[in-house]
PDB file of C-alpha atoms in Angstrom:
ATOM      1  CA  UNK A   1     139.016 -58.392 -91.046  1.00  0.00           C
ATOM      2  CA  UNK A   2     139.717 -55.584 -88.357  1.00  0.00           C
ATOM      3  CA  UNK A   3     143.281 -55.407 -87.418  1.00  0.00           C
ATOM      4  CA  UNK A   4     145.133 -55.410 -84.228  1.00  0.00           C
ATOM      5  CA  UNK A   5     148.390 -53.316 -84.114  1.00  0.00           C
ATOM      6  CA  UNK A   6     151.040 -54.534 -80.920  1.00  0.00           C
ATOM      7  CA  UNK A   7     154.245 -53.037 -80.355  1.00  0.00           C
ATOM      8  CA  UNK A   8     157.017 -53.356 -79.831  1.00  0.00           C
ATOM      9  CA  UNK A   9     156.838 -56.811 -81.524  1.00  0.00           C
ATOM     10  CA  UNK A  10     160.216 -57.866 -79.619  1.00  0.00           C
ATOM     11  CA  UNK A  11     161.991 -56.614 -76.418  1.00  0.00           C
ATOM     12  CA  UNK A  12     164.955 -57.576 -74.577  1.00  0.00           C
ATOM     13  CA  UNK A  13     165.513 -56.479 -70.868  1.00  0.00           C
ATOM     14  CA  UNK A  14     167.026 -56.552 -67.881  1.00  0.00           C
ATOM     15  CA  UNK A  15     165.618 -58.301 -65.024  1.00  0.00           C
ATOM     16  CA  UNK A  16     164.434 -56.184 -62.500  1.00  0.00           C
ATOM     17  CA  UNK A  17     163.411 -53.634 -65.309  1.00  0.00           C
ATOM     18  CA  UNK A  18     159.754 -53.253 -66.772  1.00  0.00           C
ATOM     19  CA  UNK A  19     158.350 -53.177 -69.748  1.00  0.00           C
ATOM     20  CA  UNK A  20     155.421 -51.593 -71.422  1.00  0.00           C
ATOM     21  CA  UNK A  21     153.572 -53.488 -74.367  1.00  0.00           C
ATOM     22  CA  UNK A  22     150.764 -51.630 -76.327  1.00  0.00           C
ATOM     23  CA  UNK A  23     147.799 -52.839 -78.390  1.00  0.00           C
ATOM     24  CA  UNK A  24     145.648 -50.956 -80.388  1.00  0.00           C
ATOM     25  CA  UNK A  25     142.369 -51.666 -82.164  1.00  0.00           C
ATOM     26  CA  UNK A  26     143.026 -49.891 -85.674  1.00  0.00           C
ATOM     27  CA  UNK A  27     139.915 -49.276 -87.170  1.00  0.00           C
ATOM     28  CA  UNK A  28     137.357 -50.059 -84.876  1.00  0.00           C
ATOM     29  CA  UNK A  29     136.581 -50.028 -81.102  1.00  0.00           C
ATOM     30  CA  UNK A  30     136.889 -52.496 -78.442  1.00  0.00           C
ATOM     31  CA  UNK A  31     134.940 -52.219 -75.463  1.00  0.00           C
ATOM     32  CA  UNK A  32     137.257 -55.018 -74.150  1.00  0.00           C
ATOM     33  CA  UNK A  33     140.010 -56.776 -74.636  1.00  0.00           C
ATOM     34  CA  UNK A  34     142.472 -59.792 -74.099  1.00  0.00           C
ATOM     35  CA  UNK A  35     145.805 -60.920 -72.600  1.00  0.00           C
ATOM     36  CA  UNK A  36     147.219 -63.785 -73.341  1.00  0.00           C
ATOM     37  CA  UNK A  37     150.591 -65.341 -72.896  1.00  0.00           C
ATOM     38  CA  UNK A  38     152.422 -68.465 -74.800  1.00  0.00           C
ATOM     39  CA  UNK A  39     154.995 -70.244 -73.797  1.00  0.00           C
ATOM     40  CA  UNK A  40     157.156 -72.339 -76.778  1.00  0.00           C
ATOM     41  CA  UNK A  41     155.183 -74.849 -78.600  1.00  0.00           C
ATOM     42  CA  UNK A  42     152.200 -74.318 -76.077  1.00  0.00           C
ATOM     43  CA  UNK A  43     148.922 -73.106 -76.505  1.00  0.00           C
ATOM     44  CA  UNK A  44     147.436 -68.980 -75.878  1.00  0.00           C
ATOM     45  CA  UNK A  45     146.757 -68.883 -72.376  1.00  0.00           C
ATOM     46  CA  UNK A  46     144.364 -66.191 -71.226  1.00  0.00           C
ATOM     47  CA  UNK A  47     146.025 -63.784 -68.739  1.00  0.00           C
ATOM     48  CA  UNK A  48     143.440 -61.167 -68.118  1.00  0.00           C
ATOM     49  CA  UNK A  49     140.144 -59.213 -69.512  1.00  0.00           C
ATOM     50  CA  UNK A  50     140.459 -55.539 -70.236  1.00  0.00           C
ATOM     51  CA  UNK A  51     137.529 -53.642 -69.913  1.00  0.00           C
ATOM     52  CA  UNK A  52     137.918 -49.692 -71.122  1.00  0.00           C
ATOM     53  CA  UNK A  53     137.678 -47.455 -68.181  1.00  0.00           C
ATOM     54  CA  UNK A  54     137.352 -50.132 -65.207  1.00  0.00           C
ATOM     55  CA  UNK A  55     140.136 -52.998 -63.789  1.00  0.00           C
ATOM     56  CA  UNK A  56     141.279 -55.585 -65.366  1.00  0.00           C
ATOM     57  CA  UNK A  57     140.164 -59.104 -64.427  1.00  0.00           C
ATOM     58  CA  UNK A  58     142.944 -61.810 -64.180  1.00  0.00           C
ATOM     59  CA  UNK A  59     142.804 -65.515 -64.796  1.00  0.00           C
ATOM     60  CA  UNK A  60     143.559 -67.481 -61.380  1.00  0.00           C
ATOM     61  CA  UNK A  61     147.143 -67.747 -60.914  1.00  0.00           C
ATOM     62  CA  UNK A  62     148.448 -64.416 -62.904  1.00  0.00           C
ATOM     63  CA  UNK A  63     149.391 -61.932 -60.386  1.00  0.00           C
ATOM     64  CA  UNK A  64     147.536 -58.509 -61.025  1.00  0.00           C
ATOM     65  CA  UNK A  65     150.499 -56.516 -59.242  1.00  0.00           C
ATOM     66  CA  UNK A  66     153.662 -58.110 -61.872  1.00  0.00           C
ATOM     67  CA  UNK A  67     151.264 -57.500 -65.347  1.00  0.00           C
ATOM     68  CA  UNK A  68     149.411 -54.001 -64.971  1.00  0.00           C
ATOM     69  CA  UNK A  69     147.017 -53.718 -67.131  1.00  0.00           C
ATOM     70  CA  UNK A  70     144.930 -50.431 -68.212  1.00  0.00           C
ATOM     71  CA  UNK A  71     142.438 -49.695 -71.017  1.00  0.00           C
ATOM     72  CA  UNK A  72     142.099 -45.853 -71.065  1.00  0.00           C
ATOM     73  CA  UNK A  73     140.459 -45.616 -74.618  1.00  0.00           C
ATOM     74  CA  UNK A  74     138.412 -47.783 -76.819  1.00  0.00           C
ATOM     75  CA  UNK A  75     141.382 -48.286 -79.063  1.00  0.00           C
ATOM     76  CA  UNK A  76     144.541 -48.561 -76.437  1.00  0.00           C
ATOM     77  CA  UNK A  77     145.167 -51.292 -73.586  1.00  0.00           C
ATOM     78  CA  UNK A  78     148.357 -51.694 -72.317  1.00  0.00           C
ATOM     79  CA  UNK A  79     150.297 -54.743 -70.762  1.00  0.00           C
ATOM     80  CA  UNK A  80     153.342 -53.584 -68.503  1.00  0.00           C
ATOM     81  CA  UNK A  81     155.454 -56.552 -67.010  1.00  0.00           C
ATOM     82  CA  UNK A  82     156.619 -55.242 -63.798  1.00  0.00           C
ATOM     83  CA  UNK A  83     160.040 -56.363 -62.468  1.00  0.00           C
ATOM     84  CA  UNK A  84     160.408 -58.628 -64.681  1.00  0.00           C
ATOM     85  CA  UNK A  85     162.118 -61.866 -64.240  1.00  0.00           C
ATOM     86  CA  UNK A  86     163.618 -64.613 -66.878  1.00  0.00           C
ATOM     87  CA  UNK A  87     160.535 -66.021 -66.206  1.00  0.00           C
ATOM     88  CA  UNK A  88     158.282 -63.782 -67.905  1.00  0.00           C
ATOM     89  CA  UNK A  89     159.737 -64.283 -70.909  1.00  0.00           C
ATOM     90  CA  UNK A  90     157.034 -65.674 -73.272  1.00  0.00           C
ATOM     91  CA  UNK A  91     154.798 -64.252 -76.118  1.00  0.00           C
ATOM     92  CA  UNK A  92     152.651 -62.111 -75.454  1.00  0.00           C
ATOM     93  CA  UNK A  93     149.239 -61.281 -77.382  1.00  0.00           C
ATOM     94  CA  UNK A  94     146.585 -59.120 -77.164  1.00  0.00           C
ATOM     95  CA  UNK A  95     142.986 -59.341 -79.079  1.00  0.00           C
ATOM     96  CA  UNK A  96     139.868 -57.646 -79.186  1.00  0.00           C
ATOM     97  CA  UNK A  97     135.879 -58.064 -80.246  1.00  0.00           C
ATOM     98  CA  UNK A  98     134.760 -55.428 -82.568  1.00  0.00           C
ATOM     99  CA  UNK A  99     131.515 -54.242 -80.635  1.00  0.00           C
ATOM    100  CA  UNK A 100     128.529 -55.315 -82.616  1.00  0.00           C
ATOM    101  CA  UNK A 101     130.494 -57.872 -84.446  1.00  0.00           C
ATOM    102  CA  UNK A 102     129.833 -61.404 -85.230  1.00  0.00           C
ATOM    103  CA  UNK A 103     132.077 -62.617 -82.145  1.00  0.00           C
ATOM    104  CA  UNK A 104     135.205 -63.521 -83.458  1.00  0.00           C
ATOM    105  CA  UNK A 105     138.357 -62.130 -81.856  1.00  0.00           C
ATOM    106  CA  UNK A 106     141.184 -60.680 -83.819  1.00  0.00           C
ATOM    107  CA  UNK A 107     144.571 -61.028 -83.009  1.00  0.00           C
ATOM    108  CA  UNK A 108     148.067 -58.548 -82.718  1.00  0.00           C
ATOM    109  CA  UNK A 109     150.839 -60.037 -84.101  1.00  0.00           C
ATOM    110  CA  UNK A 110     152.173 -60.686 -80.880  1.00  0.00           C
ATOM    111  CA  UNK A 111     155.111 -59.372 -78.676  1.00  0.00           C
ATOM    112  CA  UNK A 112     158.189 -61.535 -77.532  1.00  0.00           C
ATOM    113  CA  UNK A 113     159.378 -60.679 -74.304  1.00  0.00           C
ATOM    114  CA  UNK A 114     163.037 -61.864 -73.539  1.00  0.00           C
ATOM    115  CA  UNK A 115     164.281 -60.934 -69.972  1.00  0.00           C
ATOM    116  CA  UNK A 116     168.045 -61.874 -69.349  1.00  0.00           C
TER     117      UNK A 116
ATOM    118  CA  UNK B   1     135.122 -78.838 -66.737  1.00  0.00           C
ATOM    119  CA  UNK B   2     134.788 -77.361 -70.606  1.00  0.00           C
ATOM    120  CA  UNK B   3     137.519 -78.304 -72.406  1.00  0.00           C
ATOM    121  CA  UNK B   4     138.318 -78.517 -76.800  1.00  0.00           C
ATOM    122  CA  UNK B   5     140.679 -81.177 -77.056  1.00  0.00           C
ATOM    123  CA  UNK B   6     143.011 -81.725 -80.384  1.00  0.00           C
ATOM    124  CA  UNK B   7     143.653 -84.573 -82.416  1.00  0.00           C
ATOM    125  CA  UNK B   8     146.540 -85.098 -83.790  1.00  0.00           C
ATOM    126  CA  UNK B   9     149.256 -83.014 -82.005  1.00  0.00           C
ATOM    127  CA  UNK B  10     151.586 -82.866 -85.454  1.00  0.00           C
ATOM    128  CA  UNK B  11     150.618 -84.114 -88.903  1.00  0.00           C
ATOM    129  CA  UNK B  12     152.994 -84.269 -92.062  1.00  0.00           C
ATOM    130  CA  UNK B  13     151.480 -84.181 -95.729  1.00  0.00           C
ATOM    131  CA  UNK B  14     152.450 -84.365 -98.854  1.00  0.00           C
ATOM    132  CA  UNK B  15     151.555 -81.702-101.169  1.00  0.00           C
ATOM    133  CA  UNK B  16     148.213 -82.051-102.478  1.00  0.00           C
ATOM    134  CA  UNK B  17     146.990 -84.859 -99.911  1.00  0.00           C
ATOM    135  CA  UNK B  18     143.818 -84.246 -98.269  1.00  0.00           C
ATOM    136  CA  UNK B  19     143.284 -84.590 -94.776  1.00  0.00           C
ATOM    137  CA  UNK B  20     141.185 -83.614 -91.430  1.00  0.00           C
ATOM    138  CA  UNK B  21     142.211 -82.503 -88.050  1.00  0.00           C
ATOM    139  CA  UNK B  22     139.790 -83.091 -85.442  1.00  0.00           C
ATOM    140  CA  UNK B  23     138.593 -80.862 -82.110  1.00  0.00           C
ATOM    141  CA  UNK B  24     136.717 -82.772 -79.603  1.00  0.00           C
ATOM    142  CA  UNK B  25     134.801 -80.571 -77.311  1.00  0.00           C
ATOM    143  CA  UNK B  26     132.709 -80.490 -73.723  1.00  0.00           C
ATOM    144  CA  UNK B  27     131.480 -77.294 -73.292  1.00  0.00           C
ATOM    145  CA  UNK B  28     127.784 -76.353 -71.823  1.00  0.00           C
ATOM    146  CA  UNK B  29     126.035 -74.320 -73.607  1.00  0.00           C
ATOM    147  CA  UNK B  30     128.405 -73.756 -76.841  1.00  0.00           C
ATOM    148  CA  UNK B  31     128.356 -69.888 -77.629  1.00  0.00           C
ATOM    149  CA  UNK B  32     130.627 -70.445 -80.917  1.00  0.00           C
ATOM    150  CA  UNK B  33     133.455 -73.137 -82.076  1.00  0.00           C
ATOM    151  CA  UNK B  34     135.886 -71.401 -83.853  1.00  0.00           C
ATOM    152  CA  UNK B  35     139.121 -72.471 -85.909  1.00  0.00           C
ATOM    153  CA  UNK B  36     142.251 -69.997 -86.068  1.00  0.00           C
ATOM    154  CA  UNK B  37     145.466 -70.585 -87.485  1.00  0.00           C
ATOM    155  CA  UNK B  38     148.784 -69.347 -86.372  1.00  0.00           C
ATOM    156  CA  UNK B  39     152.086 -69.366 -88.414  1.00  0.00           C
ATOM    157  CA  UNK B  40     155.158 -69.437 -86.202  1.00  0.00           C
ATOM    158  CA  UNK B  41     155.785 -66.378 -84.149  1.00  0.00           C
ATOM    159  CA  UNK B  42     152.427 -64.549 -85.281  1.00  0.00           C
ATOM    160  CA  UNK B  43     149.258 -63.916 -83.885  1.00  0.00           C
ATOM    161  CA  UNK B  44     146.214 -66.266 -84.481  1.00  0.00           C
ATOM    162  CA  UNK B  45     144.421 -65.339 -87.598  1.00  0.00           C
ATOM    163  CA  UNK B  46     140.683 -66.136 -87.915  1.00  0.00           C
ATOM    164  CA  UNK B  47     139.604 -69.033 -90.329  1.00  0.00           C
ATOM    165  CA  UNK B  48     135.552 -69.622 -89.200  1.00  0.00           C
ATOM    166  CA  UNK B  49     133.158 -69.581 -86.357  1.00  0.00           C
ATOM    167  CA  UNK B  50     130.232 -72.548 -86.224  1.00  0.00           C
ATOM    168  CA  UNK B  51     127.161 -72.170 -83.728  1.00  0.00           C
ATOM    169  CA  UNK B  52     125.118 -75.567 -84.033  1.00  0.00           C
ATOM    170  CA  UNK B  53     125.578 -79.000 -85.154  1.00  0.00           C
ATOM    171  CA  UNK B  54     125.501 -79.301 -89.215  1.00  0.00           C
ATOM    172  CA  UNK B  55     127.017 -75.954 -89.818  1.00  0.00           C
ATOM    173  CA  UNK B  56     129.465 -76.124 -92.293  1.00  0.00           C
ATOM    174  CA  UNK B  57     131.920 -73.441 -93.715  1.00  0.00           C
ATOM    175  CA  UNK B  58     134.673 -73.302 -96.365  1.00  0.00           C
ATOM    176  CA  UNK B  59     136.959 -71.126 -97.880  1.00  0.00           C
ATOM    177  CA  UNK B  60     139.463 -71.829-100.031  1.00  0.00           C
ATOM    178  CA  UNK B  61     140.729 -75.313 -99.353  1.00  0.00           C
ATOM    179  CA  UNK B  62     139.807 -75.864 -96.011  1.00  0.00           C
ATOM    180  CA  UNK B  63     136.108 -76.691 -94.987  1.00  0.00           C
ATOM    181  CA  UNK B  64     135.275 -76.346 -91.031  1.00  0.00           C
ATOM    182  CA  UNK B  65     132.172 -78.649 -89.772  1.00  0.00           C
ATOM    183  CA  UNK B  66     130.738 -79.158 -86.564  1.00  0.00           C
ATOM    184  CA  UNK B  67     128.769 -81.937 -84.763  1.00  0.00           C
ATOM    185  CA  UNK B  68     127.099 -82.395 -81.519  1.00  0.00           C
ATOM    186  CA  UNK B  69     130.398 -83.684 -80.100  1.00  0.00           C
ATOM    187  CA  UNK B  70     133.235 -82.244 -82.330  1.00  0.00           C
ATOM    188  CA  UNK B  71     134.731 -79.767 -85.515  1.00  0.00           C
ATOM    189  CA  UNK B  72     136.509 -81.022 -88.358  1.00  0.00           C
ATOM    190  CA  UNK B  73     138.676 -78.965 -89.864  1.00  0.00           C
ATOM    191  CA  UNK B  74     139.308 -81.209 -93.543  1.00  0.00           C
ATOM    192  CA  UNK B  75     141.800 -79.633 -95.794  1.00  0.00           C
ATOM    193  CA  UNK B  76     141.914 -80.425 -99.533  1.00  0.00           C
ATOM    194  CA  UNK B  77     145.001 -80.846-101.895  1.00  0.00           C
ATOM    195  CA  UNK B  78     147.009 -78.616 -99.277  1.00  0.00           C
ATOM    196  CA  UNK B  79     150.240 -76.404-100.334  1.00  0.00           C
ATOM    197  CA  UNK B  80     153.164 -76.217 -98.461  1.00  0.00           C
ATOM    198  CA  UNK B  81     151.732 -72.445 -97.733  1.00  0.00           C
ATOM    199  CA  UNK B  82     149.408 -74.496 -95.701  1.00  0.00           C
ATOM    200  CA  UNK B  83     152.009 -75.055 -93.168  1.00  0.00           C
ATOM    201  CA  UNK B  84     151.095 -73.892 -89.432  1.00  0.00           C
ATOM    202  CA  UNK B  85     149.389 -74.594 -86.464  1.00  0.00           C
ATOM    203  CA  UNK B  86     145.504 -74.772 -86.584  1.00  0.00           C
ATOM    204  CA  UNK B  87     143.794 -73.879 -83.302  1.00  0.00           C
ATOM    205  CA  UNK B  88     140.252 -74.269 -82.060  1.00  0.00           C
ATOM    206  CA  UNK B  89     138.348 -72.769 -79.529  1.00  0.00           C
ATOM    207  CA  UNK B  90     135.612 -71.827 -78.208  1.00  0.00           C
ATOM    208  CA  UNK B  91     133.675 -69.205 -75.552  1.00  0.00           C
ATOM    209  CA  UNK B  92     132.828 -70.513 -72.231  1.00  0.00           C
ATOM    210  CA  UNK B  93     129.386 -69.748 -70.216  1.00  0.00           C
ATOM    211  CA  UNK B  94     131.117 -67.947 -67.550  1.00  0.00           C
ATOM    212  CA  UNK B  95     133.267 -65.280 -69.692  1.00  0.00           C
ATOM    213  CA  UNK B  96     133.845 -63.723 -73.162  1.00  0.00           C
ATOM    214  CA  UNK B  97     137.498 -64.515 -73.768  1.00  0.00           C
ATOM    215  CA  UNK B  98     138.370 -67.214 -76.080  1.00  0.00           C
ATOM    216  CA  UNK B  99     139.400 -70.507 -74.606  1.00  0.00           C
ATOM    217  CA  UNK B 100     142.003 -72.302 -76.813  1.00  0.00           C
ATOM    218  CA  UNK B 101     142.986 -76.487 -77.742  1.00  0.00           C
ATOM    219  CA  UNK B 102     146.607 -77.237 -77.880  1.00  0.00           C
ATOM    220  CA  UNK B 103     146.337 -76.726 -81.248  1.00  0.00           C
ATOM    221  CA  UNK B 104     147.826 -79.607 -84.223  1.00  0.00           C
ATOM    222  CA  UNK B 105     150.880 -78.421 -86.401  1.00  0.00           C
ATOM    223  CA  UNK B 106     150.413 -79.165 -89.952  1.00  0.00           C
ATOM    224  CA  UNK B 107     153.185 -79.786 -92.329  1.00  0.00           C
ATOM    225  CA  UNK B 108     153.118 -79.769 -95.885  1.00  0.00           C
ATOM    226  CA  UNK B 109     155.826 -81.106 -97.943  1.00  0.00           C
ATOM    227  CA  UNK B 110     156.442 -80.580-101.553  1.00  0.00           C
TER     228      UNK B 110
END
């Protein structure tokens, strides 16, 4: 199947600090792609759809202005946690569609954010 | 309100004991049911998508099927590699992001 790169796959940080997670669509491009966040022994959430070269749209209840979100290429979006708070700490994953595909998503490997 | 829902939460087998986990769903207009499975601290890895009641699909031990109302996901003579938490989910009307169950954790003991 296509594969998803994320990184960095774990980060530790101060609160108050921000942090920048990547995800990149290896071999093929994604016209959009997902957030989503999971919390211990909970299910993906959706945070947001990112759409290459317009905004992001955000589930109800995820603040757009705390998780920027931009998709500058058909292979790049980027998750940044903005003063971040003990309470953002949670898995984060991105996915994308291949365009044209059979409408599966595939998966990064995740990223686990731990803000102290 | 569309909504997959799980069944069981956590199930323990024995190695080689066959089994099913079940996904009850209410969605209008189904667009796709599909089964992923996650290992602990990973990303969700794709197993199958189904599109309309009868559809069936297999690979390796596990078999996905779907109904009118809900997916089985039966797995035969499992392995211990078996071992992780099998999602469902599925594409609502109003968007193109993947909406996911709570997922049941599967254990397999030697």
């Amino acid at each position: 199947g296509a594969v998803v790169s994320q990184h960095p796959s774990r980060v530790i940080c101060k609160s108050g600090t921000s942090v920048k997670i990547e995800c990149r669509s290896l071999d093929f491009q994604a016209t959009t792609m997902f957030w989503y966040r999971q919390f211990p022994k909970q299910s993906l959430m959706l945070m947001a759809t990112s759409n290459e070269g317009s905004k992001a749209t955000y589930e109800q209840g995820v603040e757009k202005d705390k998780f920027l979100i931009n998709h500058a290429s058909l292979t790049l979006s980027t998750l940044t946690v903005t003063s971040a708070h003990p309470e953002d700490s949670s898995f984060y994953i991105c996915s994308a569609r291949q365009s044209g595909g059979t409408g599966e998503l595939f998966f990064g490997e995740g990223s686990r954010l731990t803000v102290l | 309100e569309d909504q997959v829902t799980q069944s069981p939460e956590a199930l323990r087998l024995q190695e080689g004991e066959s089994s099913s986990l079940n996904c009850s769903y209410t969605v209008s207009g189904l667009r796709g049911l599909f089964w992923y499975r996650q290992d602990p601290g990973k990303g969700p890895e794709f197993l199958f998508t189904l599109y309309s009641a009868g559809e069936e699909k297999e690979k390796e031990r596990l078999k996905a099927t779907l109904t009118k109302k809900e997916s089985f996901l039966h797995i035969t003579a499992p392995k211990p590699e078996d071992s992780a938490t099998y999602l469902c989910a599925f594409v609502p009307n109003s968007g193109y992001a993947l909406n996911f169950g709570k997922g049941t954790s599967l254990l397999v003991t030697p």
